[in-house]
Amino acid sequence: MAPTQALTSLRIDPERLARDLAGLARIGIGDDGGVNRLAFSLADLRGRHYMIHLLQRAGIAVHMDGIGNLIGRIAGRDPGAPAVAIGSHIDSVPGGGRFDGSVGVVAALEVARTIREAGTPPDRPLEVLIFVAEESSRFGFSTIGSSAMAGDTEPDHLLGLTDRGGRRLGDILARFGIDREDVAAARRAPGQIGHYLELHIEQGRVLVEEGKRVGVVRAVAAPCRLKVTFIGRADHSGATPMELRRDALAAAARLVAFVEDVCRRERPTPVVGTVGAIEVKPGAMNVVPGEATVWIDMRSTSRPERDTVRDAVLDAARRLAGDRMLRVAIETVMEDDPVPLDPAVCALLERCCTARGVPYRVMDSGAGHDAMKMARIARAGLLFVPSREGVSHNPLEWTALPDIAAGAQILLDAVHALAAPTVAAPGVLAAPGGPHA
Amino acid sequence: MPDVVLMDETEVRRALDRMAFEMLERFRGTEGLGLIGIRTRGEFMARRFQGALERLEGGARVPAGALDITVYRDDFDALQEHIKVAGSQIDFEIRGRHIILVDDVLYTGRSVRAAIDAIMDLGRPSSIALAVLVDRGHRELPITADFVGRTVATARAEQVQVQLKEVDGQDRVLLMKP
């Protein structure tokens, strides 16, 4: 069934893509070469201004939806047909890299632009989506824009999210004239977007280690995030004998070690666990810590495996608290289901790689992406390109241009196959059913 | 105090026409030129320059666009009005072009500074020149205009208001006393 000839004669322009990517990287760049485009920061807004300009130059009409996502749209010959959407995000972590998200956004632009320049309108509408606030760095909540588009999270919950400076997302959106009704209206009904494809950097080292140029992602691991606070008693560090102490940090430290140990055990499907943040009160060298909070992030593509780990971590937290006469407060900050991506889209992406002779592998994603939210309302696919040494969320993040170009070309081939069904590979669109039908 | 009419419709038209001639002279034609007007009135001035340049050069095409400088303003955090994200409309490539930035009134120079930053982020132009209908002085930054409709000595307390048909229904420039 799968033809192996090249699916389209259209070619992306790698130089143009590189230029646009470099232009975006300049906005919010720090002295260390890191990108600082925290969601809704000035740099983020300027980055969006830049992307709007590039879309306009390409003759692609662009508008903002009710959460602040930018949507560029090329009309299809059948205006009522479900759109083929491609996109990613341009917001960054503090001191992040120039490829995370940006590669997908610029590649999406390049794909749409190439199709538009070919002169023949696609059969189905084509959308370039630039999601807001994919990174959790500002509001402690990731994929805000795609969550709103997928209708995955209640608008009031999103509006109530608060950053470290105490600013509510709702108040920030109000500056753009966005209110609760707009956020609710950002939701796209199932069927409006037929397919969603995203190109992203891997942010790990699997592709590099195996010498592959592209990863076709089969499933996205989802995080379970816990906030665990041990509450003991702050005491004088000199005057309090060891046996009388109720040291909250000592318990938290053992829990940190436990998370690493439990995640290192062999399992049918791996679970990765991280304690990336810790807060100690009162936080003085000569005071026994009275309160310690750890934020635990556990991820897997298997919900049952992750649940097993979570239960073990919770047991350990309670046991550690009991041993030391501490109170423990446990808050589940986030608990998402792992997301399988659309098998037919995966198969199409594999065929495109084969047709172009691009070395690829099928893999899972450990990191969350907008694609996992879009999978709720569309047949979604996700492509990875290699990250040098697996480095990401770091100024040293790097992906070689030929890899980006290869990924963008596969994206173009797949989008072209989906948006112009008359020349699509047989079987791709014909398959009815599936989770989103 | 009643408002003083600094320029009437005829004077505005003559000034814009003269500035268009000066642009042709300075750039020896329209090759590689691009007009970018600062929203709101700069945009319509840019369109008028576009019309004038294309008319004078018979068949030349000069691209014109509109720039919303909101996210480049130095008082962004204090702004009360709603921020428009998709406020700019520039559908030509800035890189390598001679850009003529257009605004109605040149005052402190802060808007122009913001506009230059915005343009540089969008692409690296060969040059940026500035065209304003009124230069009223009181610069707070080292900025000067290349094409000026009229230079007017004003007091800081006074206001200069440019009115254009596209926005205000008529062409004129008013000096409003406090």
PDB file of N, CA, C and O in Angstrom, chain B residues 143-170:
ATOM      1  N   ILE B 143      17.619  62.500  17.329  1.00  0.00           N
ATOM      2  CA  ILE B 143      16.937  62.048  16.120  1.00  0.00           C
ATOM      3  C   ILE B 143      16.575  63.265  15.278  1.00  0.00           C
ATOM      4  O   ILE B 143      16.141  64.292  15.811  1.00  0.00           O
ATOM      5  N   THR B 144      16.765  63.135  13.981  1.00  0.00           N
ATOM      6  CA  THR B 144      16.411  64.250  13.104  1.00  0.00           C
ATOM      7  C   THR B 144      15.710  63.705  11.862  1.00  0.00           C
ATOM      8  O   THR B 144      15.906  62.551  11.498  1.00  0.00           O
ATOM      9  N   ALA B 145      14.870  64.547  11.261  1.00  0.00           N
ATOM     10  CA  ALA B 145      14.105  64.078  10.103  1.00  0.00           C
ATOM     11  C   ALA B 145      14.817  64.441   8.806  1.00  0.00           C
ATOM     12  O   ALA B 145      15.501  65.458   8.719  1.00  0.00           O
ATOM     13  N   ASP B 146      14.655  63.580   7.805  1.00  0.00           N
ATOM     14  CA  ASP B 146      15.255  63.816   6.483  1.00  0.00           C
ATOM     15  C   ASP B 146      14.322  64.604   5.579  1.00  0.00           C
ATOM     16  O   ASP B 146      14.766  65.330   4.690  1.00  0.00           O
ATOM     17  N   PHE B 147      13.028  64.398   5.768  1.00  0.00           N
ATOM     18  CA  PHE B 147      12.027  65.083   4.944  1.00  0.00           C
ATOM     19  C   PHE B 147      11.006  65.689   5.896  1.00  0.00           C
ATOM     20  O   PHE B 147      10.382  64.978   6.681  1.00  0.00           O
ATOM     21  N   VAL B 148      10.849  67.033   5.819  1.00  0.00           N
ATOM     22  CA  VAL B 148       9.980  67.729   6.776  1.00  0.00           C
ATOM     23  C   VAL B 148       8.972  68.588   6.022  1.00  0.00           C
ATOM     24  O   VAL B 148       9.352  69.345   5.120  1.00  0.00           O
ATOM     25  N   GLY B 149       7.702  68.470   6.394  1.00  0.00           N
ATOM     26  CA  GLY B 149       6.675  69.317   5.785  1.00  0.00           C
ATOM     27  C   GLY B 149       6.805  70.731   6.300  1.00  0.00           C
ATOM     28  O   GLY B 149       6.937  71.681   5.542  1.00  0.00           O
ATOM     29  N   ARG B 150       6.796  70.896   7.591  1.00  0.00           N
ATOM     30  CA  ARG B 150       6.984  72.217   8.172  1.00  0.00           C
ATOM     31  C   ARG B 150       7.605  72.111   9.561  1.00  0.00           C
ATOM     32  O   ARG B 150       7.238  71.231  10.325  1.00  0.00           O
ATOM     33  N   THR B 151       8.539  73.003   9.828  1.00  0.00           N
ATOM     34  CA  THR B 151       9.124  73.076  11.164  1.00  0.00           C
ATOM     35  C   THR B 151       8.414  74.180  11.919  1.00  0.00           C
ATOM     36  O   THR B 151       8.280  75.298  11.406  1.00  0.00           O
ATOM     37  N   VAL B 152       7.933  73.880  13.094  1.00  0.00           N
ATOM     38  CA  VAL B 152       7.150  74.830  13.871  1.00  0.00           C
ATOM     39  C   VAL B 152       7.739  74.946  15.272  1.00  0.00           C
ATOM     40  O   VAL B 152       7.977  73.931  15.924  1.00  0.00           O
ATOM     41  N   ALA B 153       7.968  76.187  15.704  1.00  0.00           N
ATOM     42  CA  ALA B 153       8.417  76.386  17.082  1.00  0.00           C
ATOM     43  C   ALA B 153       7.187  76.313  17.980  1.00  0.00           C
ATOM     44  O   ALA B 153       6.198  77.005  17.746  1.00  0.00           O
ATOM     45  N   THR B 154       7.245  75.444  18.981  1.00  0.00           N
ATOM     46  CA  THR B 154       6.086  75.279  19.862  1.00  0.00           C
ATOM     47  C   THR B 154       6.531  75.350  21.304  1.00  0.00           C
ATOM     48  O   THR B 154       7.701  75.183  21.614  1.00  0.00           O
ATOM     49  N   ALA B 155       5.559  75.567  22.170  1.00  0.00           N
ATOM     50  CA  ALA B 155       5.801  75.401  23.603  1.00  0.00           C
ATOM     51  C   ALA B 155       5.418  73.978  23.963  1.00  0.00           C
ATOM     52  O   ALA B 155       4.547  73.385  23.329  1.00  0.00           O
ATOM     53  N   ARG B 156       6.068  73.442  24.993  1.00  0.00           N
ATOM     54  CA  ARG B 156       5.776  72.067  25.374  1.00  0.00           C
ATOM     55  C   ARG B 156       4.309  71.861  25.723  1.00  0.00           C
ATOM     56  O   ARG B 156       3.747  70.793  25.482  1.00  0.00           O
ATOM     57  N   ALA B 157       3.700  72.891  26.302  1.00  0.00           N
ATOM     58  CA  ALA B 157       2.311  72.762  26.744  1.00  0.00           C
ATOM     59  C   ALA B 157       1.331  72.724  25.564  1.00  0.00           C
ATOM     60  O   ALA B 157       0.189  72.312  25.711  1.00  0.00           O
ATOM     61  N   GLU B 158       1.803  73.181  24.416  1.00  0.00           N
ATOM     62  CA  GLU B 158       0.919  73.176  23.241  1.00  0.00           C
ATOM     63  C   GLU B 158       0.853  71.779  22.623  1.00  0.00           C
ATOM     64  O   GLU B 158       1.729  70.948  22.853  1.00  0.00           O
ATOM     65  N   GLN B 159      -0.207  71.578  21.833  1.00  0.00           N
ATOM     66  CA  GLN B 159      -0.313  70.310  21.113  1.00  0.00           C
ATOM     67  C   GLN B 159      -0.374  70.576  19.627  1.00  0.00           C
ATOM     68  O   GLN B 159      -0.991  71.550  19.187  1.00  0.00           O
ATOM     69  N   VAL B 160       0.258  69.716  18.863  1.00  0.00           N
ATOM     70  CA  VAL B 160       0.150  69.794  17.405  1.00  0.00           C
ATOM     71  C   VAL B 160      -0.671  68.596  16.949  1.00  0.00           C
ATOM     72  O   VAL B 160      -0.346  67.458  17.290  1.00  0.00           O
ATOM     73  N   GLN B 161      -1.740  68.897  16.253  1.00  0.00           N
ATOM     74  CA  GLN B 161      -2.589  67.804  15.797  1.00  0.00           C
ATOM     75  C   GLN B 161      -2.674  67.801  14.276  1.00  0.00           C
ATOM     76  O   GLN B 161      -3.084  68.784  13.668  1.00  0.00           O
ATOM     77  N   VAL B 162      -2.232  66.693  13.673  1.00  0.00           N
ATOM     78  CA  VAL B 162      -2.367  66.523  12.230  1.00  0.00           C
ATOM     79  C   VAL B 162      -3.676  65.805  11.963  1.00  0.00           C
ATOM     80  O   VAL B 162      -3.965  64.778  12.571  1.00  0.00           O
ATOM     81  N   GLN B 163      -4.477  66.365  11.102  1.00  0.00           N
ATOM     82  CA  GLN B 163      -5.727  65.711  10.719  1.00  0.00           C
ATOM     83  C   GLN B 163      -5.633  65.310   9.249  1.00  0.00           C
ATOM     84  O   GLN B 163      -5.158  66.097   8.414  1.00  0.00           O
ATOM     85  N   LEU B 164      -6.043  64.113   8.975  1.00  0.00           N
ATOM     86  CA  LEU B 164      -6.011  63.605   7.598  1.00  0.00           C
ATOM     87  C   LEU B 164      -7.396  63.103   7.211  1.00  0.00           C
ATOM     88  O   LEU B 164      -8.126  62.564   8.039  1.00  0.00           O
ATOM     89  N   LYS B 165      -7.713  63.271   5.926  1.00  0.00           N
ATOM     90  CA  LYS B 165      -9.050  62.886   5.437  1.00  0.00           C
ATOM     91  C   LYS B 165      -9.401  61.449   5.801  1.00  0.00           C
ATOM     92  O   LYS B 165     -10.528  61.139   6.172  1.00  0.00           O
ATOM     93  N   GLU B 166      -8.406  60.554   5.681  1.00  0.00           N
ATOM     94  CA  GLU B 166      -8.687  59.132   5.887  1.00  0.00           C
ATOM     95  C   GLU B 166      -9.159  58.838   7.307  1.00  0.00           C
ATOM     96  O   GLU B 166      -9.878  57.868   7.549  1.00  0.00           O
ATOM     97  N   VAL B 167      -8.734  59.682   8.252  1.00  0.00           N
ATOM     98  CA  VAL B 167      -9.065  59.430   9.656  1.00  0.00           C
ATOM     99  C   VAL B 167     -10.020  60.487  10.185  1.00  0.00           C
ATOM    100  O   VAL B 167     -10.966  60.190  10.904  1.00  0.00           O
ATOM    101  N   ASP B 168      -9.755  61.747   9.808  1.00  0.00           N
ATOM    102  CA  ASP B 168     -10.444  62.869  10.443  1.00  0.00           C
ATOM    103  C   ASP B 168     -11.422  63.588   9.518  1.00  0.00           C
ATOM    104  O   ASP B 168     -12.069  64.542   9.934  1.00  0.00           O
ATOM    105  N   GLY B 169     -11.487  63.174   8.280  1.00  0.00           N
ATOM    106  CA  GLY B 169     -12.440  63.783   7.352  1.00  0.00           C
ATOM    107  C   GLY B 169     -11.912  65.023   6.651  1.00  0.00           C
ATOM    108  O   GLY B 169     -12.527  65.519   5.712  1.00  0.00           O
ATOM    109  N   GLN B 170     -10.784  65.562   7.108  1.00  0.00           N
ATOM    110  CA  GLN B 170     -10.209  66.720   6.424  1.00  0.00           C
ATOM    111  C   GLN B 170      -8.693  66.755   6.641  1.00  0.00           C
ATOM    112  O   GLN B 170      -8.191  66.125   7.562  1.00  0.00           O
TER     113      GLN B 170
END
